[in-house]
mmCIF file of C-alpha atoms and ligand atoms in Angstrom:
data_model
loop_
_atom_site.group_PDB
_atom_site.id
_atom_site.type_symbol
_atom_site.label_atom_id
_atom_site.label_comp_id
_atom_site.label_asym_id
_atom_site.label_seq_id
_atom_site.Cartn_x
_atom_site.Cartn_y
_atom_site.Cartn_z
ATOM 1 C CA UNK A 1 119.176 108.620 119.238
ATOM 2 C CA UNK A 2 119.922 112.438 120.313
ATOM 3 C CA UNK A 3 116.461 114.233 119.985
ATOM 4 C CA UNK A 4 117.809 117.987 119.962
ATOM 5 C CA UNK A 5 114.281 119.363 118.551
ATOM 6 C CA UNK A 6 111.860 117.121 119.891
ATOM 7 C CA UNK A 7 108.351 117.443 117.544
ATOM 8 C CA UNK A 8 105.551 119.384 118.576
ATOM 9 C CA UNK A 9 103.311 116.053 118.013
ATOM 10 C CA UNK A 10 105.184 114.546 120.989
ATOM 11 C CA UNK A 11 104.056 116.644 123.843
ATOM 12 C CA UNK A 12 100.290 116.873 124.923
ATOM 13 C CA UNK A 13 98.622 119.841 123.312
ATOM 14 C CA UNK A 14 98.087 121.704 126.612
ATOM 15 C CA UNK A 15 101.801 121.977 126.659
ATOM 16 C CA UNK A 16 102.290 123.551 122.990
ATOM 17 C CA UNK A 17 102.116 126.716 122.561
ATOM 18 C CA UNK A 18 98.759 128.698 122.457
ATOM 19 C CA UNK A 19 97.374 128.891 118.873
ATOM 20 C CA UNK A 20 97.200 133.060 119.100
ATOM 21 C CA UNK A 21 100.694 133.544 119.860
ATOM 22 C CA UNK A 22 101.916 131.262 116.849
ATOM 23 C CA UNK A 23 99.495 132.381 114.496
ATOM 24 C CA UNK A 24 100.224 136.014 115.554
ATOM 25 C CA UNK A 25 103.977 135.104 115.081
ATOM 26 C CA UNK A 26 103.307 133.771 111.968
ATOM 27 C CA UNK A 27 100.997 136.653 110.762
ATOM 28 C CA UNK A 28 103.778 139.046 111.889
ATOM 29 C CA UNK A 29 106.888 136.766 109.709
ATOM 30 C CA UNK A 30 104.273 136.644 106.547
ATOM 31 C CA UNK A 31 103.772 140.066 106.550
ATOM 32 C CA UNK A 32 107.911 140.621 106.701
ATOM 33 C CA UNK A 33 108.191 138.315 104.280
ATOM 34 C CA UNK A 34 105.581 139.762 101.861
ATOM 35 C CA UNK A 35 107.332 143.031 102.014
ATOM 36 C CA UNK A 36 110.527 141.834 100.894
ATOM 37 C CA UNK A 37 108.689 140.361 97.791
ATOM 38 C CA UNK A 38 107.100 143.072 96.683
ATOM 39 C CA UNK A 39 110.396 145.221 97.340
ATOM 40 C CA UNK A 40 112.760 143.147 95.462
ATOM 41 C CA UNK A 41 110.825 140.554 93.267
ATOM 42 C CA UNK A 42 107.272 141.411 92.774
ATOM 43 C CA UNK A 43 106.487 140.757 89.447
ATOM 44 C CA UNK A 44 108.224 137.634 89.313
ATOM 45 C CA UNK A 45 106.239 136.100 91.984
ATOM 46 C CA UNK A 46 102.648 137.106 90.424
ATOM 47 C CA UNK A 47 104.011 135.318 87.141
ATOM 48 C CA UNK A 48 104.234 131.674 88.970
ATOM 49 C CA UNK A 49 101.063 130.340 87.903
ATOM 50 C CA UNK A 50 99.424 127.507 89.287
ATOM 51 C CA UNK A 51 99.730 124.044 87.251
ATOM 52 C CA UNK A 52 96.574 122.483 87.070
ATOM 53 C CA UNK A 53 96.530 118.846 88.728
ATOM 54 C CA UNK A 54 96.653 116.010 85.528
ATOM 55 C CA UNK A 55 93.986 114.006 87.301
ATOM 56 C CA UNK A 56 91.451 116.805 88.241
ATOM 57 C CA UNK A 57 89.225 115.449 85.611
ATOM 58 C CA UNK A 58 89.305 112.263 88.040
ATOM 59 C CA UNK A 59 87.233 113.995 90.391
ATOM 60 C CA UNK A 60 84.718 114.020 92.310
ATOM 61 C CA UNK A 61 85.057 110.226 92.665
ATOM 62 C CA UNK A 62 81.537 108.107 93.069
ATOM 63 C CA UNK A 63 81.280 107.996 96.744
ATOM 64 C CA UNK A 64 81.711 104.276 98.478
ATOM 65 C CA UNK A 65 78.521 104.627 100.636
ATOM 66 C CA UNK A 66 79.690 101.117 102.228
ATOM 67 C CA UNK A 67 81.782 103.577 104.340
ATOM 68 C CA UNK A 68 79.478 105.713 106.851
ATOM 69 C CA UNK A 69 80.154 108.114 109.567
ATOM 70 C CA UNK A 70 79.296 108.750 112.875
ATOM 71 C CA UNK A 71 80.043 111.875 113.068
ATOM 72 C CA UNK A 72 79.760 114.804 111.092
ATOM 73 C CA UNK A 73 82.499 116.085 108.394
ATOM 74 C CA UNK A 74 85.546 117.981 109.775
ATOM 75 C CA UNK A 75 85.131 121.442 107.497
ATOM 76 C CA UNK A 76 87.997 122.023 104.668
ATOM 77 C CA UNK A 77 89.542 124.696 105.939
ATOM 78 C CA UNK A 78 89.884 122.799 109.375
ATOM 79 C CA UNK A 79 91.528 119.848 108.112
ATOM 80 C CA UNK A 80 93.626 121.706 105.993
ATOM 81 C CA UNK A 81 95.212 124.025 107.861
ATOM 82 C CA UNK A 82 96.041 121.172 110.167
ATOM 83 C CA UNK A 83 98.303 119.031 109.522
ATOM 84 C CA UNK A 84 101.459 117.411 110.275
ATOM 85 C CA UNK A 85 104.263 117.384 107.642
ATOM 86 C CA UNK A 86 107.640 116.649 109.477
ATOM 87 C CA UNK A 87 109.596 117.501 105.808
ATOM 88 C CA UNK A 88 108.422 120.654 105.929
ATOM 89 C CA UNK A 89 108.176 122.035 109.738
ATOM 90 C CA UNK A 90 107.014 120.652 112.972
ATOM 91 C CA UNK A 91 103.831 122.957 113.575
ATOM 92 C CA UNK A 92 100.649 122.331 112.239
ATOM 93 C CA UNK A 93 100.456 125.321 109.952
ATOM 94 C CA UNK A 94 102.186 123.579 107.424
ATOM 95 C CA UNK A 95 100.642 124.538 104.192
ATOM 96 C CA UNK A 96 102.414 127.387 103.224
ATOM 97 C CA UNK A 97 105.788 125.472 103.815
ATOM 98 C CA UNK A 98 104.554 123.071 102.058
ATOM 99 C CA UNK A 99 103.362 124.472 99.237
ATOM 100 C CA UNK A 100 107.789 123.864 98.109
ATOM 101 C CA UNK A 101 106.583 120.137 97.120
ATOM 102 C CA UNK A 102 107.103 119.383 93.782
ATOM 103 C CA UNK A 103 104.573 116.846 92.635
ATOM 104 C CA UNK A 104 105.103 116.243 89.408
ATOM 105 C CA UNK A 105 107.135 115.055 87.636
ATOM 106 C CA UNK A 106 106.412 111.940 90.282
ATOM 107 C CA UNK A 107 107.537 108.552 89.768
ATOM 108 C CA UNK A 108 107.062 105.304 92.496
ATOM 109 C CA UNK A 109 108.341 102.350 92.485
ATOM 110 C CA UNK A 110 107.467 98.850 93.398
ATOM 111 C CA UNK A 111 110.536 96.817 94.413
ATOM 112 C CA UNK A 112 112.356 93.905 96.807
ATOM 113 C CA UNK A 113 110.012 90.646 96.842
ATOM 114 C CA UNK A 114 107.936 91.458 93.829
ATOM 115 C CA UNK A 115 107.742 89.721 90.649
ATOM 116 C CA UNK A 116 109.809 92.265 88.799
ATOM 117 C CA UNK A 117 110.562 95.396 90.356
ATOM 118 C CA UNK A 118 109.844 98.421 87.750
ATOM 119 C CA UNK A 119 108.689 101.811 88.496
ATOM 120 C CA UNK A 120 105.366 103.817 87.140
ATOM 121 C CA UNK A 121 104.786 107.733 87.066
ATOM 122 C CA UNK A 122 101.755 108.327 89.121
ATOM 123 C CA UNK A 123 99.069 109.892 86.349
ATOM 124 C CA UNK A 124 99.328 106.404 85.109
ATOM 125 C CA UNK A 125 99.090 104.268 88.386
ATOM 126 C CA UNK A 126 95.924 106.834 89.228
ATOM 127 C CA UNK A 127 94.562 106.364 86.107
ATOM 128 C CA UNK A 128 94.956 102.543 86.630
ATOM 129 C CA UNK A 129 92.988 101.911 89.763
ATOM 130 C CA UNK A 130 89.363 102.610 90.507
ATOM 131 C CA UNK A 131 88.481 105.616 92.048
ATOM 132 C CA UNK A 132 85.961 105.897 95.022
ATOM 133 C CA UNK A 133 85.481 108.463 97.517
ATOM 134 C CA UNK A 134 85.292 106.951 101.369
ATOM 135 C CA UNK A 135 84.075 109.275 104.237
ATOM 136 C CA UNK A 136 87.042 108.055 107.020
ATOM 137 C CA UNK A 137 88.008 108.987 110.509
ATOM 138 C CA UNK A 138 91.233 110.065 111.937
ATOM 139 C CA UNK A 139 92.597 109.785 114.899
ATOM 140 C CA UNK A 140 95.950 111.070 115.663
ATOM 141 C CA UNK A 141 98.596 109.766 118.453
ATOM 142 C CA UNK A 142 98.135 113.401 119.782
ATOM 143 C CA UNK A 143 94.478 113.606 120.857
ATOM 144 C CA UNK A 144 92.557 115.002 118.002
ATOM 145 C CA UNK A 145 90.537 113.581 115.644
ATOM 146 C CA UNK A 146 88.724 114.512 112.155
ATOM 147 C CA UNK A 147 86.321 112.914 109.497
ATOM 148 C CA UNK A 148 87.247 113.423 105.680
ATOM 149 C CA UNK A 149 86.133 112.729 102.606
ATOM 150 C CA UNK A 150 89.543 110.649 100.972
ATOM 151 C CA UNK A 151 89.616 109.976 97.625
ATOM 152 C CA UNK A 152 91.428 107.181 95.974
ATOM 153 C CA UNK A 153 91.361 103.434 96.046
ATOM 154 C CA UNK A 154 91.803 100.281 97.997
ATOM 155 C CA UNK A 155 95.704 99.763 98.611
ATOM 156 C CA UNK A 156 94.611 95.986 97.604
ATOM 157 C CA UNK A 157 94.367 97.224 94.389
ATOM 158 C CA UNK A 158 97.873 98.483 94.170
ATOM 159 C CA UNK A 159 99.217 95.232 95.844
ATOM 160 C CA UNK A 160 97.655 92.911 93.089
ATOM 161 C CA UNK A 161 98.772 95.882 90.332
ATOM 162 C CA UNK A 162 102.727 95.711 91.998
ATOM 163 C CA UNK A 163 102.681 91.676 91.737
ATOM 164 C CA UNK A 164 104.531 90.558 95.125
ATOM 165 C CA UNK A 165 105.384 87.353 95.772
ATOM 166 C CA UNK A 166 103.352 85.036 98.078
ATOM 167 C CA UNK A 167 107.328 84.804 100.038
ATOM 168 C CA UNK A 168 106.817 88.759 101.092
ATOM 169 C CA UNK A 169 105.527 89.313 104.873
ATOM 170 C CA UNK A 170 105.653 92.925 104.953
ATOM 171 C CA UNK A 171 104.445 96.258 103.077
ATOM 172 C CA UNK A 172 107.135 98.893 103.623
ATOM 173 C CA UNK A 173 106.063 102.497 102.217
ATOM 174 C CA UNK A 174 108.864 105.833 101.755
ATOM 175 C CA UNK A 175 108.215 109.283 101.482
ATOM 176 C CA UNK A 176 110.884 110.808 98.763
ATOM 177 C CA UNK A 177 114.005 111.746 100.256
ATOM 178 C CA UNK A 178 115.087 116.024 99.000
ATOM 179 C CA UNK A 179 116.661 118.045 101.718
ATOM 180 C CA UNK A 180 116.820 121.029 98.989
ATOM 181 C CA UNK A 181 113.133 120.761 98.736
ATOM 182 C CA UNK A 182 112.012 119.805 101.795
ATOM 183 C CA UNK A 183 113.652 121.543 104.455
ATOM 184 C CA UNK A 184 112.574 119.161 107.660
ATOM 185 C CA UNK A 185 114.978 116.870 106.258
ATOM 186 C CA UNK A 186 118.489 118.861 107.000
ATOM 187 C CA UNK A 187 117.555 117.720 110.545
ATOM 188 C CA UNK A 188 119.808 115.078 110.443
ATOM 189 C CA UNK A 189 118.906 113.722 113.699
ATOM 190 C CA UNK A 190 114.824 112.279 111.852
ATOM 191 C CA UNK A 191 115.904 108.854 110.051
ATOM 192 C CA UNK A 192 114.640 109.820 106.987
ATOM 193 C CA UNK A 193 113.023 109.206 104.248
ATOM 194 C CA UNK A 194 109.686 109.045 106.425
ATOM 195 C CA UNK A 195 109.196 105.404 106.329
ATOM 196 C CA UNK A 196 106.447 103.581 107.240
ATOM 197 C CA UNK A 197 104.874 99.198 107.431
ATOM 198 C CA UNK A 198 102.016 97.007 107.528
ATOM 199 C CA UNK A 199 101.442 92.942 106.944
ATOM 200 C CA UNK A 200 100.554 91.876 103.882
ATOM 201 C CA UNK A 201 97.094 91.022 105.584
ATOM 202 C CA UNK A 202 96.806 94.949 106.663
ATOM 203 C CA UNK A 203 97.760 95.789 103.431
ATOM 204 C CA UNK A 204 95.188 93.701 102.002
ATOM 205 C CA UNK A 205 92.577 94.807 104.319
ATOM 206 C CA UNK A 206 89.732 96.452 102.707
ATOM 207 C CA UNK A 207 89.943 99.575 105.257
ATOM 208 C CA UNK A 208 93.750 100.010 104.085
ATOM 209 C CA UNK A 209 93.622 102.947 101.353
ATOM 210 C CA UNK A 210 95.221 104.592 99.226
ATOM 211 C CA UNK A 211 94.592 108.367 99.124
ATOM 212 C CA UNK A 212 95.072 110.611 96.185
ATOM 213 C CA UNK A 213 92.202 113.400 96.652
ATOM 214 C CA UNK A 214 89.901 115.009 99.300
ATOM 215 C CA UNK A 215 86.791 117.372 99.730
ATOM 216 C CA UNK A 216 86.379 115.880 95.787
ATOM 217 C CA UNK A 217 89.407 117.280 94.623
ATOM 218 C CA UNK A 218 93.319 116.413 94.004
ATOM 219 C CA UNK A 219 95.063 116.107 96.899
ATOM 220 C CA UNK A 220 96.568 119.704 98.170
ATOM 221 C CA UNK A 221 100.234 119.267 99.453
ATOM 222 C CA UNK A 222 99.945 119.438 102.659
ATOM 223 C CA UNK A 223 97.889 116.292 102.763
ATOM 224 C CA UNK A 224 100.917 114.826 101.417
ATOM 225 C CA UNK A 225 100.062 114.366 97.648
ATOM 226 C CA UNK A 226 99.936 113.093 95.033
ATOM 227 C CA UNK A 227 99.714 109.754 97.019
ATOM 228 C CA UNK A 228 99.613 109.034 100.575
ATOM 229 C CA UNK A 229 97.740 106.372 103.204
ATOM 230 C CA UNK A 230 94.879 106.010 105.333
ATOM 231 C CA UNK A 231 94.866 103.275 107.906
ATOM 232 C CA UNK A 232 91.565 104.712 109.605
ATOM 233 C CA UNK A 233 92.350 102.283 112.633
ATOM 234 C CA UNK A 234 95.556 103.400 113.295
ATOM 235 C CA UNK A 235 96.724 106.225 115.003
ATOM 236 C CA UNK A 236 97.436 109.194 112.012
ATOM 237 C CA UNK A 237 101.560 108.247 112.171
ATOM 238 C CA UNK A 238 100.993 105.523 110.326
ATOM 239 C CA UNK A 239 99.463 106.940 107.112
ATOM 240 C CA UNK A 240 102.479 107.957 105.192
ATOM 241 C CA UNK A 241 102.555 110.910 102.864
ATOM 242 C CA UNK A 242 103.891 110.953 99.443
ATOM 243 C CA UNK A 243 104.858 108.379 98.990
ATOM 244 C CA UNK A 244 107.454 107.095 96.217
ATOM 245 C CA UNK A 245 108.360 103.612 97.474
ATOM 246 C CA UNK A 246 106.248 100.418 97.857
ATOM 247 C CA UNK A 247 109.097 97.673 99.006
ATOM 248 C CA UNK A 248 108.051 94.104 99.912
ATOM 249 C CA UNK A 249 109.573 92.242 102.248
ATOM 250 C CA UNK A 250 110.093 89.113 104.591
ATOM 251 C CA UNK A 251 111.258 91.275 107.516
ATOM 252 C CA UNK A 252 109.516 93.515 109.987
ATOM 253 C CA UNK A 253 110.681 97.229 109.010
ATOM 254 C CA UNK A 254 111.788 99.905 111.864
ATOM 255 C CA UNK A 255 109.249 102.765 111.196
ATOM 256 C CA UNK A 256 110.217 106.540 111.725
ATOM 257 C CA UNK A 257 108.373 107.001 114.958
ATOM 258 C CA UNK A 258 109.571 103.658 116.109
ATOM 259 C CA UNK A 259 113.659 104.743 115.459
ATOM 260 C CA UNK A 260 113.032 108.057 117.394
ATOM 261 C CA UNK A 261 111.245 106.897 120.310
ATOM 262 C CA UNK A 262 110.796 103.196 120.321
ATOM 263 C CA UNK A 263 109.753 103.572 123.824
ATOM 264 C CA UNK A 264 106.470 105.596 122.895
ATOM 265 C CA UNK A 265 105.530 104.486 119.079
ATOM 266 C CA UNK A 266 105.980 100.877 117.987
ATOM 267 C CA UNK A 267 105.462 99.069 114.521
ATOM 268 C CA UNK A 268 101.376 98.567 115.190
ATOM 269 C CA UNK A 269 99.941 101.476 116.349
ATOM 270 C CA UNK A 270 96.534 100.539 116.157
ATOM 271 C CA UNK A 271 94.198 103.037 118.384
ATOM 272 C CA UNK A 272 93.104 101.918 121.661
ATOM 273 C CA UNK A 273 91.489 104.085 124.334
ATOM 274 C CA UNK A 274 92.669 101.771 126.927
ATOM 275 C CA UNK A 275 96.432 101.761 126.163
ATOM 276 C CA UNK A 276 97.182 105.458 127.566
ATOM 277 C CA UNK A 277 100.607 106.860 125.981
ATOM 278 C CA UNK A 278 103.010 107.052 128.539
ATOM 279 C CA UNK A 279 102.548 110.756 128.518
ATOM 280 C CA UNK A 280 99.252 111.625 127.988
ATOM 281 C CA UNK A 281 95.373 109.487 127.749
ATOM 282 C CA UNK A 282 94.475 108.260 124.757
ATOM 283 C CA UNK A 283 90.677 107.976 126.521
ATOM 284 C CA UNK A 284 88.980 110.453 124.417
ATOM 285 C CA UNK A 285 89.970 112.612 121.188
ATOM 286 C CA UNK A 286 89.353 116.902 120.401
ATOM 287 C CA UNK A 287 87.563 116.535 117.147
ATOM 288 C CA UNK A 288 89.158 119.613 114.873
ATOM 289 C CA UNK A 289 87.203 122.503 114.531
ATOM 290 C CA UNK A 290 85.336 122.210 117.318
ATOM 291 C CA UNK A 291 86.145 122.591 121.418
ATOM 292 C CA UNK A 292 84.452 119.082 122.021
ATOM 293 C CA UNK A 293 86.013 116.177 122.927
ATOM 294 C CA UNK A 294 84.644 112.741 122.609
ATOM 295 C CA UNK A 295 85.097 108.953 124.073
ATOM 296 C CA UNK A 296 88.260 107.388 121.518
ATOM 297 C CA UNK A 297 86.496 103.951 120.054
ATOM 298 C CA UNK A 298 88.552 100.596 120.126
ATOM 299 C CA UNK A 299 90.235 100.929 116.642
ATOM 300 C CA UNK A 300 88.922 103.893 116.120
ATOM 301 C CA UNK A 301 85.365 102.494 115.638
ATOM 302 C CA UNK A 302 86.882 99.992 112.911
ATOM 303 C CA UNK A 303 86.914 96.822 114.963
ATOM 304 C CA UNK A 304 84.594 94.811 113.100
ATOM 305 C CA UNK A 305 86.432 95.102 110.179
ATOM 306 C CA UNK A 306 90.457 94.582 111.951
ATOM 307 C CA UNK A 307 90.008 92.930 114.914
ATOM 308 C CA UNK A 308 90.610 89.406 113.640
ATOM 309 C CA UNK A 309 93.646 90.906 112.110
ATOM 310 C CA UNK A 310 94.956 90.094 115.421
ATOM 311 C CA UNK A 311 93.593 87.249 116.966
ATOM 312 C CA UNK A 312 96.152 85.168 118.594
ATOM 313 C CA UNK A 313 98.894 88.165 118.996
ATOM 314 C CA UNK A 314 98.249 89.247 122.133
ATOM 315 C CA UNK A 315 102.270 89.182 122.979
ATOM 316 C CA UNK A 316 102.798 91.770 120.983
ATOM 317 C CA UNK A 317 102.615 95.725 121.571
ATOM 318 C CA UNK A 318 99.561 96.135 118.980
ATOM 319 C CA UNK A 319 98.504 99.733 120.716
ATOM 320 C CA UNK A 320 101.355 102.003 120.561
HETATM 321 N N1 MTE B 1 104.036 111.363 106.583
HETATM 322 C C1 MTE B 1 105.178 112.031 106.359
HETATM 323 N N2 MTE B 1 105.898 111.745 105.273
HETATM 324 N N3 MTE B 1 105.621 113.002 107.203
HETATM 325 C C2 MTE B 1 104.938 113.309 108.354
HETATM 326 O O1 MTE B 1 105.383 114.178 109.120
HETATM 327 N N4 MTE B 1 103.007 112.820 109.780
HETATM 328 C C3 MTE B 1 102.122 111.745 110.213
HETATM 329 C C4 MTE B 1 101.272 111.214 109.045
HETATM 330 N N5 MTE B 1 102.099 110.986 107.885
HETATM 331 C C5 MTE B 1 103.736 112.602 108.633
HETATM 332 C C6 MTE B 1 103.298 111.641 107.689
HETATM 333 C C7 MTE B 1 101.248 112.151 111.297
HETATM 334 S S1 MTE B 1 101.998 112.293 112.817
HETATM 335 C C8 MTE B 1 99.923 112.364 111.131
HETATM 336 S S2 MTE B 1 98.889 112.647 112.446
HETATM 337 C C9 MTE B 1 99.305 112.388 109.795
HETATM 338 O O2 MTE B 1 100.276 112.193 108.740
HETATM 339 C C10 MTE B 1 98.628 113.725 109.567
HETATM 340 O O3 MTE B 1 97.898 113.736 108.391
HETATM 341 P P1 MTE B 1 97.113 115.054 107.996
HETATM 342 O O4 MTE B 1 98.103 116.176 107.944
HETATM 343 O O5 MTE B 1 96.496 114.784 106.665
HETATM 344 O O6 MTE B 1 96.094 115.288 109.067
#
C-alpha cells in the first residue's frame, strides 16, 4: 500500500518534531482561527452549548480494587492532551479536532456469527452492563506509557449480552466510518473504518475491557467515546475507539495497522520488551508527564493473567 503521509506514531519520538515548535504552531493557528470567529460569527459560537453526557449519573463507578497499580496515576490533563486519534489528525494534540465527534445519537451493532444480529443505542447497552472503575496501564507501540483510571465493564459481559455462537473464532471491533465528520478519513490511502481483533478467549479474558469513562467521568472524545477498548497487555493500537461494530467470526481479521505495515504491526500485538520493533526498542517505556523512563514488563506486567492465552503458539508473531 502507498503510504504518502506516513503517521507520526510510526517514527521514534526523537525523530518527531519538538513539542515547542508544534505547540507554538498550534498556539499561533488557534489564535488565527479565534480571530476569524469573533470577526465573522461570534455570537453564534458562544450559543453552542455543551450537551450533558446521558450516563453522567453513571459515574463515578465503584472502583474494582482487584486491579492495582504499580505505579502512580498519569495526571488528567496528561493523558488527555495525549492521544492518538487517526480520524481526526496524526499529532497527539488531538482534542480540539476531535471535539467534531458526534456521540450521540450512537447506535452499535452486534452481527455475523451471533444468534441474531440486531443493533442497540449505547445509553441502553451502558445502562445494561455493570459498571466498575479499573486503575490500568498503557503501553503504546511508540515508547510511552500511562496509568488511568477506565471506567466501564468487562468486554465478557458484552460477549454473553451479543449471544455469539460457540462456531465464532474471532472478535472483530469498527470504529464508525464519516469522512464529513471525521476528517482523517479523506486520506484514502488508511483502510478505514479503524478496525481492530481478538480470539474469543482474549475477548473473554477478564483483563479485556470495555471502556466508557475515565478520571470518574464520561468518556471525553478524544479518548474515543462513548465506547472504546482496553487490552492493558497489548500495545495501545489495539484498543479501538468508538466503536460501532462488534462482528463475530470464524476467520482471522486484517487489522488497520496490520494492512498499512504488515511488516511492523501484526494481528497480536501483545507487549514484549524483548521483541524490539524493527525501528526502535521496545526495552523500556517514557511514562507521560514525566521525563522518566522505565524497564517495559513482559505483557505489560499482565502475564499472570494472559500468558496461558498462548501456550503452545509459539509459531506465531504474538509480539508485534
Ligand atoms: N482507535 C481509532 N479508531 N483510531 C486511532 O487512531 N489509535 C490507537 C488506539 N485506538 C487509534 C485507536 C493507538 S495507536 C493508541 S496508542 C491508542 O488508541 C491511544 O489511546 P489514547 O489516546 O486514549 O491514549
Amino acid at each position: 500500500m502507498l503510504i504518502k503521509n506516513p503517521p507520526s506514531w510510526q517514527i521514534p519520538e526523537r525523530e518527531a518534531t519538538p513539542e515547542h515548535v508544534f505547540l507554538n504552531r498550534r498556539h499561533f493557528l488557534g489564535a488565527m482561527a479565534g480571530g476569524a470567529t469573533s470577526l465573522i460569527g461570534g455570537s453564534a459560537f458562544a450559543a453552542k452549548k455543551k450537551t450533558p453526557d446521558p450516563t453522567a449519573d453513571l459515574y463515578p463507578a465503584k472502583r474494582n480494587e482487584a486491579f492495582e497499580l504499580d505505579r502512580p496515576l498519569t495526571k488528567e490533563s496528561d493523558a488527555s492532551s495525549y492521544n492518538n486519534f487517526y480520524e481526526f489528525g496524526s499529532h497527539k494534540r488531538i482534542a480540539m479536532e476531535a471535539r467534531k465527534l458526534k456521540i450521540r445519537p450512537w447506535t452499535v451493532s452486534f452481527e455475523g456469527m451471533v444468534e441474531q444480529e440486531r443493533q442497540v443505542d449505547i445509553d441502553t447497552l451502558i445502562r445494561a452492563m455493570p459498571l466498575q472503575e479499573r486503575l490500568y496501564r498503557m503501553r503504546c507501540v511508540e515508547a510511552w506509557s500511562m496509568a488511568v483510571p477506565w471506567s466501564g465493564f468487562a468486554l465478557a459481559e458484552l460477549v454473553k449480552y451479543a449471544r455469539p455462537l460457540s462456531s465464532a473464532k474471532y472478535l472483530v471491533m469498527q470504529t464508525f466510518l464519516d469522512p464529513e465528520m471525521a476528517p482523517g478519513q479523506k486520506q484514502v490511502w488508511y483502510p478505514w473504518p479503524y478496525t481492530e481483533g481478538l480470539t474469543m478467549a482474549e475477548a473473554m479474558n477478564d483483563l479485556s475491557f470495555m471502556v466508557t469513562g475515565v478520571y470518574g467521568k464520561p468518556l471525553p472524545k478524544q479518548y474515543g467515546a462513548p465506547l472504546r477498548l482496553a487490552v492493558p497487555w497489548k500495545y495501545g493500537f489495539k484498543s479501538v475507539k468508538s466503536i460501532v461494530r462488534f462482528k463475530f467470526t470464524d476467520k482471522r481479521p486484517v487489522t488497520y495497522w496490520e494492512q498499512i505495515l504488515p511488516s511492523e504491526y501484526g494481528f497480536w500485538a501483545n507487549v514484549n520488551p524483548e521483541v524490539d520493533h524493527p525501528r526502535w526498542s521496545q526495552a523500556s517505556e517514557r511514562v507521560l508527564g514525566t521525563s522518566k523512563r522505565v524497564p517495559t514488563l513482559m505483557y505489560n506486567g499482565y502475564g499472570a493473567q494472559v500468558a496461558d492465552l498462548y501456550k503452545g503458539m509459539q509459531g506465531e508473531k504474538l509480539f508485534m
